[in-house]
Short mmCIF file of C-alpha atoms and ligand atoms in Angstrom, two decimals:
data_model
loop_
_atom_site.label_atom_id
_atom_site.label_comp_id
_atom_site.label_asym_id
_atom_site.label_seq_id
_atom_site.Cartn_x
_atom_site.Cartn_y
_atom_site.Cartn_z
CA MET A 15 8.44 -19.90 11.64
CA SER A 16 6.44 -20.27 8.43
CA VAL A 17 5.13 -17.11 6.80
CA VAL A 18 2.79 -16.71 3.82
CA VAL A 19 2.77 -13.39 1.94
CA THR A 20 -0.21 -12.70 -0.33
CA GLY A 21 0.12 -10.12 -3.10
CA ALA A 22 3.69 -11.32 -3.67
CA THR A 23 3.05 -10.97 -7.41
CA GLY A 24 2.53 -7.23 -6.82
CA HIS A 25 4.86 -4.44 -5.77
CA LEU A 26 4.44 -4.41 -1.99
CA GLY A 27 4.22 -8.17 -1.39
CA ARG A 28 7.35 -8.85 -3.43
CA LEU A 29 9.24 -6.25 -1.40
CA VAL A 30 8.00 -7.83 1.84
CA VAL A 31 9.44 -11.19 0.79
CA GLU A 32 12.72 -9.50 -0.13
CA GLU A 33 12.83 -7.71 3.22
CA LEU A 34 12.15 -10.97 5.08
CA LEU A 35 15.09 -12.56 3.29
CA GLU A 36 17.26 -9.55 4.11
CA LEU A 37 16.32 -9.87 7.78
CA GLY A 38 17.60 -13.44 7.64
CA HIS A 39 14.29 -15.27 7.56
CA PRO A 40 14.95 -18.74 6.08
CA ALA A 41 13.74 -18.86 2.48
CA GLU A 42 12.23 -22.31 3.00
CA GLU A 43 9.95 -20.85 5.69
CA ILE A 44 8.47 -18.25 3.32
CA THR A 45 5.64 -18.82 0.83
CA ALA A 46 5.04 -16.13 -1.80
CA ALA A 47 1.43 -16.22 -2.98
CA GLY A 48 -0.50 -14.49 -5.75
CA ARG A 49 -2.64 -15.09 -8.82
CA ARG A 50 -0.16 -14.40 -11.62
CA THR A 51 2.32 -17.00 -10.43
CA ASP A 52 4.52 -16.51 -13.51
CA ARG A 53 5.70 -13.38 -11.68
CA LEU A 54 7.09 -15.38 -8.76
CA GLY A 55 10.05 -16.92 -10.62
CA PRO A 56 12.72 -14.55 -9.20
CA LEU A 57 11.57 -15.30 -5.63
CA ALA A 58 11.46 -19.05 -6.33
CA ASP A 59 15.05 -18.74 -7.59
CA ARG A 60 15.98 -17.48 -4.12
CA GLY A 61 14.51 -20.62 -2.51
CA VAL A 62 11.13 -19.22 -1.53
CA ALA A 63 8.10 -21.51 -1.94
CA THR A 64 5.44 -20.16 -4.29
CA THR A 65 1.76 -20.87 -4.61
CA ARG A 66 -1.32 -19.61 -6.40
CA VAL A 67 -4.04 -17.95 -4.35
CA ASP A 68 -7.16 -16.22 -5.59
CA PHE A 69 -9.20 -14.27 -3.05
CA ASP A 70 -12.30 -15.46 -4.94
CA ASP A 71 -11.28 -19.10 -4.47
CA PRO A 72 -11.49 -20.07 -0.75
CA ALA A 73 -9.98 -23.52 -1.37
CA SER A 74 -6.83 -21.95 -2.84
CA LEU A 75 -6.51 -19.73 0.24
CA LYS A 76 -7.02 -22.54 2.73
CA ALA A 77 -4.46 -24.73 0.97
CA ALA A 78 -1.89 -21.92 0.88
CA PHE A 79 -2.39 -20.98 4.53
CA ALA A 80 -2.34 -24.52 5.96
CA GLY A 81 0.30 -24.77 8.68
CA ALA A 82 1.34 -21.09 8.50
CA ASP A 83 2.44 -19.40 11.69
CA ALA A 84 1.80 -15.98 10.16
CA VAL A 85 0.04 -14.70 7.05
CA LEU A 86 0.35 -11.24 5.54
CA LEU A 87 -2.91 -10.31 3.82
CA VAL A 88 -1.95 -7.55 1.41
CA SER A 89 -5.20 -5.75 0.60
CA GLY A 90 -6.45 -6.58 -2.89
CA SER A 91 -6.61 -4.22 -5.83
CA GLU A 92 -10.13 -4.85 -7.13
CA LEU A 93 -11.99 -1.90 -5.64
CA GLY A 94 -15.57 -2.70 -4.67
CA ARG A 95 -14.85 -6.44 -4.44
CA ARG A 96 -12.39 -6.40 -1.59
CA VAL A 97 -14.64 -6.90 1.43
CA GLU A 98 -15.82 -10.31 0.23
CA GLN A 99 -12.34 -11.21 -0.96
CA HIS A 100 -10.71 -10.25 2.32
CA ARG A 101 -13.48 -12.06 4.21
CA ASN A 102 -12.58 -15.20 2.24
CA ALA A 103 -8.92 -14.82 3.18
CA ILE A 104 -9.63 -14.23 6.88
CA GLU A 105 -12.08 -17.13 7.04
CA ALA A 106 -9.56 -19.39 5.29
CA ALA A 107 -6.86 -18.34 7.75
CA ARG A 108 -9.14 -19.17 10.66
CA GLU A 109 -10.08 -22.56 9.23
CA ALA A 110 -6.44 -23.34 8.42
CA GLY A 111 -5.41 -22.59 12.02
CA VAL A 112 -3.07 -19.72 11.12
CA GLY A 113 -1.32 -18.35 14.21
CA HIS A 114 -1.35 -14.65 13.31
CA LEU A 115 -2.74 -12.52 10.48
CA VAL A 116 -1.27 -9.16 9.47
CA TYR A 117 -3.43 -6.90 7.29
CA THR A 118 -2.43 -3.82 5.27
CA SER A 119 -5.15 -1.23 5.88
CA ALA A 120 -5.53 2.54 5.33
CA PRO A 121 -4.82 5.58 7.53
CA ARG A 122 -7.33 5.91 10.41
CA ALA A 123 -9.48 3.40 8.53
CA THR A 124 -12.33 3.37 11.03
CA THR A 125 -12.81 7.13 11.37
CA THR A 126 -11.46 8.80 8.21
CA SER A 127 -13.46 10.24 5.30
CA LEU A 128 -10.86 8.84 2.86
CA VAL A 129 -12.80 7.50 -0.13
CA LEU A 130 -10.76 4.29 -0.10
CA ALA A 131 -11.32 3.55 3.58
CA PRO A 132 -14.74 1.80 3.81
CA GLU A 133 -13.44 -1.53 2.48
CA HIS A 134 -10.51 -1.39 4.91
CA LYS A 135 -12.81 -0.51 7.82
CA ALA A 136 -15.05 -3.46 6.96
CA THR A 137 -12.03 -5.76 6.73
CA GLU A 138 -10.71 -4.61 10.10
CA GLU A 139 -14.13 -5.37 11.60
CA ILE A 140 -14.21 -8.86 10.05
CA LEU A 141 -10.72 -9.48 11.40
CA ALA A 142 -11.67 -8.29 14.90
CA ALA A 143 -14.68 -10.64 14.89
CA SER A 144 -12.65 -13.61 13.59
CA GLY A 145 -10.88 -14.34 16.85
CA LEU A 146 -7.55 -14.56 15.00
CA GLU A 147 -4.46 -13.04 16.59
CA HIS A 148 -3.75 -10.10 14.32
CA THR A 149 -1.90 -6.86 13.64
CA ILE A 150 -3.14 -3.99 11.47
CA LEU A 151 -0.71 -1.96 9.40
CA ARG A 152 -2.55 1.18 8.36
CA ASN A 153 -0.29 2.08 5.45
CA GLY A 154 -0.25 5.69 4.31
CA TRP A 155 0.36 6.86 0.75
CA TYR A 156 3.24 5.48 -1.31
CA HIS A 157 5.80 7.91 -2.73
CA GLU A 158 5.56 5.75 -5.83
CA ASN A 159 1.95 6.88 -6.40
CA TYR A 160 3.53 9.98 -7.95
CA GLU A 161 5.23 8.12 -10.81
CA GLN A 162 2.60 9.37 -13.26
CA GLN A 163 3.08 12.97 -12.05
CA LEU A 164 6.79 12.52 -12.63
CA HIS A 165 6.26 11.49 -16.26
CA GLN A 166 3.84 14.37 -16.83
CA ALA A 167 6.23 16.87 -15.28
CA ARG A 168 8.98 15.65 -17.57
CA GLU A 169 6.73 16.59 -20.52
CA THR A 170 4.98 19.70 -19.16
CA GLY A 171 7.19 21.14 -16.40
CA ALA A 172 4.27 21.10 -13.95
CA VAL A 173 2.64 18.95 -11.30
CA VAL A 174 -1.11 19.39 -11.27
CA ALA A 175 -3.47 18.65 -8.39
CA SER A 176 -6.31 20.12 -6.33
CA ILE A 177 -4.93 19.52 -2.84
CA GLY A 178 -4.89 23.16 -1.72
CA GLU A 179 -2.72 23.51 1.38
CA GLY A 180 -3.15 19.80 2.16
CA ARG A 181 -0.08 17.77 3.03
CA VAL A 182 0.85 14.16 2.30
CA ALA A 183 3.03 12.12 4.64
CA SER A 184 3.90 9.52 2.02
CA ALA A 185 6.65 6.93 2.36
CA ALA A 186 8.47 4.54 0.06
CA ARG A 187 6.83 1.17 -0.60
CA ARG A 188 10.03 -0.44 0.59
CA ASP A 189 9.62 1.26 4.00
CA TYR A 190 6.12 -0.16 4.41
CA ALA A 191 7.47 -3.54 3.28
CA ALA A 192 10.25 -3.39 5.86
CA ALA A 193 7.67 -2.65 8.57
CA ALA A 194 5.54 -5.62 7.50
CA ALA A 195 8.60 -7.88 7.50
CA ALA A 196 9.57 -6.70 11.00
CA VAL A 197 6.09 -7.55 12.29
CA LEU A 198 6.06 -10.94 10.53
CA ARG A 199 9.40 -11.83 12.12
CA ALA A 200 7.98 -11.43 15.64
CA PRO A 201 4.17 -11.40 15.35
CA ALA A 202 3.45 -12.15 19.03
CA ARG A 203 5.21 -8.91 19.96
CA HIS A 204 2.71 -6.98 17.79
CA ALA A 205 -0.48 -8.89 18.64
CA GLY A 206 -3.48 -6.56 18.73
CA ALA A 207 -1.48 -3.55 17.55
CA VAL A 208 -2.89 -1.05 15.06
CA TYR A 209 -0.04 0.92 13.51
CA GLU A 210 -0.59 4.23 11.72
CA LEU A 211 2.28 4.14 9.24
CA SER A 212 3.43 7.16 7.25
CA GLY A 213 6.51 9.07 6.21
CA ASP A 214 8.39 11.27 8.66
CA THR A 215 7.69 14.39 6.56
CA ALA A 216 4.38 15.71 5.25
CA TRP A 217 4.88 17.63 1.99
CA THR A 218 2.80 20.28 0.19
CA LEU A 219 2.24 20.49 -3.57
CA ASP A 220 5.05 23.07 -3.77
CA ASP A 221 7.34 20.59 -1.99
CA LEU A 222 6.28 17.86 -4.44
CA ALA A 223 7.06 20.13 -7.41
CA ALA A 224 10.49 20.90 -5.92
CA ALA A 225 11.21 17.19 -5.34
CA VAL A 226 10.04 16.21 -8.83
CA GLY A 227 12.15 19.02 -10.29
CA GLU A 228 15.20 17.85 -8.34
CA ALA A 229 14.68 14.24 -9.46
CA LEU A 230 14.25 15.27 -13.11
CA GLY A 231 16.95 17.95 -13.06
CA ARG A 232 14.61 20.57 -14.51
CA GLU A 233 12.35 23.34 -13.23
CA VAL A 234 8.91 22.08 -12.23
CA VAL A 235 6.08 24.29 -11.00
CA ALA A 236 3.05 23.40 -8.90
CA ARG A 237 -0.37 24.04 -10.43
CA ASN A 238 -2.91 23.83 -7.63
CA LEU A 239 -6.34 23.90 -9.29
CA THR A 240 -9.88 24.09 -7.96
CA PRO A 241 -11.58 20.67 -7.89
CA GLU A 242 -13.75 21.74 -10.86
CA ASP A 243 -10.79 22.84 -12.97
CA HIS A 244 -8.84 19.73 -11.95
CA LEU A 245 -11.69 17.49 -13.09
CA ALA A 246 -11.91 19.37 -16.39
CA ALA A 247 -8.13 19.07 -16.91
CA LEU A 248 -8.16 15.32 -16.21
CA LEU A 249 -11.07 14.76 -18.60
CA ALA A 250 -9.35 16.87 -21.26
CA SER A 251 -6.22 14.71 -20.86
CA GLY A 252 -8.30 11.67 -21.83
CA LEU A 253 -8.98 10.11 -18.42
CA ASP A 254 -12.35 8.37 -18.12
CA GLU A 255 -14.92 10.16 -15.97
CA ASP A 256 -15.03 7.64 -13.06
CA THR A 257 -11.26 7.67 -12.66
CA ALA A 258 -11.08 11.46 -12.97
CA ARG A 259 -13.74 11.92 -10.29
CA PHE A 260 -11.91 9.43 -8.08
CA VAL A 261 -8.62 11.33 -8.42
CA VAL A 262 -10.34 14.62 -7.56
CA ALA A 263 -12.08 13.02 -4.56
CA LEU A 264 -8.73 11.74 -3.28
CA ASP A 265 -7.25 15.21 -3.66
CA GLY A 266 -10.21 16.48 -1.63
CA ASN A 267 -9.27 14.02 1.11
CA ILE A 268 -5.71 15.34 1.01
CA ARG A 269 -7.00 18.93 1.16
CA ASP A 270 -8.90 17.89 4.29
CA GLY A 271 -5.70 16.57 5.89
CA GLU A 272 -6.63 12.86 5.77
CA LEU A 273 -3.13 11.78 4.65
CA ALA A 274 -1.04 14.29 6.59
CA ASP A 275 -0.40 12.52 9.89
CA THR A 276 3.24 11.90 10.80
CA SER A 277 2.92 9.44 13.65
CA GLY A 278 6.55 8.32 13.55
CA GLU A 279 5.39 4.70 13.92
CA LEU A 280 6.82 3.62 10.56
CA ALA A 281 10.30 4.88 11.45
CA GLN A 282 10.00 3.16 14.84
CA LEU A 283 9.07 -0.19 13.30
CA ILE A 284 11.87 -0.12 10.72
CA GLY A 285 14.44 1.35 13.10
CA ARG A 286 15.53 4.18 10.80
CA PRO A 287 14.10 7.39 9.30
CA THR A 288 11.73 6.88 6.37
CA THR A 289 13.03 7.34 2.81
CA PRO A 290 12.77 10.97 1.64
CA LEU A 291 10.34 11.66 -1.23
CA VAL A 292 13.06 12.92 -3.55
CA GLU A 293 15.06 9.71 -3.13
CA ALA A 294 12.11 7.55 -4.19
CA LEU A 295 11.39 9.86 -7.13
CA ARG A 296 15.03 9.66 -8.25
CA ALA A 297 14.78 5.86 -8.18
CA LEU A 298 11.68 6.07 -10.40
CA VAL A 299 13.51 8.34 -12.87
N1 NAP B 314 -0.90 3.01 0.21
C1 NAP B 314 -1.01 3.33 -1.07
O1 NAP B 314 -0.60 4.41 -1.53
C2 NAP B 314 -1.61 2.34 -2.00
C3 NAP B 314 -1.62 2.60 -3.37
C4 NAP B 314 -2.14 1.63 -4.20
C5 NAP B 314 -2.65 0.46 -3.67
N2 NAP B 314 -2.63 0.25 -2.34
C6 NAP B 314 -3.16 -0.98 -1.71
O2 NAP B 314 -2.03 -1.74 -1.31
C7 NAP B 314 -2.02 -3.01 -1.98
C8 NAP B 314 -0.60 -3.38 -2.33
O3 NAP B 314 -0.04 -2.35 -3.14
P1 NAP B 314 0.82 -2.73 -4.42
O4 NAP B 314 1.45 -1.48 -4.87
O5 NAP B 314 1.63 -3.93 -4.15
O6 NAP B 314 -0.33 -3.11 -5.46
P2 NAP B 314 -0.19 -4.08 -6.74
O7 NAP B 314 1.20 -4.06 -7.26
O8 NAP B 314 -1.31 -3.70 -7.65
O9 NAP B 314 -0.46 -5.53 -6.16
C9 NAP B 314 -1.73 -5.96 -5.83
C10 NAP B 314 -1.63 -7.42 -5.43
O10 NAP B 314 -2.92 -7.87 -5.06
C11 NAP B 314 -3.12 -9.16 -5.63
N3 NAP B 314 -4.52 -9.43 -5.86
C12 NAP B 314 -5.46 -8.58 -6.34
N4 NAP B 314 -6.63 -9.24 -6.45
C13 NAP B 314 -6.40 -10.52 -6.06
C14 NAP B 314 -7.22 -11.68 -5.96
N5 NAP B 314 -8.51 -11.66 -6.33
N6 NAP B 314 -6.66 -12.81 -5.50
C15 NAP B 314 -5.35 -12.85 -5.16
N7 NAP B 314 -4.52 -11.79 -5.23
C16 NAP B 314 -5.06 -10.63 -5.68
C17 NAP B 314 -2.40 -9.05 -6.96
O11 NAP B 314 -2.17 -10.37 -7.43
P3 NAP B 314 -2.01 -10.69 -9.00
O12 NAP B 314 -1.15 -9.59 -9.54
O13 NAP B 314 -1.31 -12.00 -8.99
O14 NAP B 314 -3.37 -10.69 -9.58
C18 NAP B 314 -1.14 -8.31 -6.57
O15 NAP B 314 -0.16 -9.19 -6.11
C19 NAP B 314 -2.94 -2.81 -3.18
O16 NAP B 314 -3.50 -4.04 -3.60
C20 NAP B 314 -3.97 -1.85 -2.62
O17 NAP B 314 -4.93 -2.53 -1.82
C21 NAP B 314 -2.10 1.16 -1.49
#
């Protein structure tokens, strides 16, 4: 069964290809696709086919998807441009006669107030209207999003946020990748499914500080600021205003509980408990 993985030049897509290989999927039935194809060498060395796709170039998408039984559309990284880009990919998949499309979305994409969700909601709607057999993986937060916090805590002994009592049910990228690979191995079994994927445990900022401290082997405290003070601190640290406001808005979403759900669906798909936060942080150290 031939499978195309987009975003294979990025973190998640590469892990999906690795997980497919680990599950015994034949390398010659996998195509790793992305723009910066120079990054695909290590996968090519393992026998995987590689190809260039650009979500802004429909012909590249159609050529890459031709004859594929399943395509994983890893959501793009160019915020504000993704609806058109994802539309191009879905349209290309339809025209190429792809059997099944799997899309990486966001938690409760159609109903959440998460600032990142509107592009995912729009993509889910395009996919529903396309007539393609599909599965939606609503991926929660990555543990690895806290890499920057880890580096800062190493310097300052603190993790800083404005999440109040909000909790985050994050999981390791590799766990989400394993779930995607499991679905790609047997897409018909997951046709029409919408999975809310997250870690088994939802942590608070105090829990994050404890985990970061354990990973670094030093004392780390939690500094839970007001949104106003958080914005001021981010600007003072040199972050540009748009990014700083975005970070504070995301923390507001966390405060409101938008990333706290522990559905258990990720553990079910991968057949094991999700990776604990501290383990992923240790790997980053
Ligand atoms: N759940 C979370 O916590 C979280 C956090 C961050 C991001 N995300 C979302 O999840 C996706 C995967 O995460 P990640 O960590 O793997 O991100 P990543 O390492 O930044 O990878 C993004 C991938 O998207 C590809 N891409 C972007 N624009 C493209 C375009 N116009 N045409 C073709 N490919 C394009 C990139 O290809 P090239 O590198 O070849 O350009 C890259 O392979 C992200 O793109 C984003 O939508 C989720």
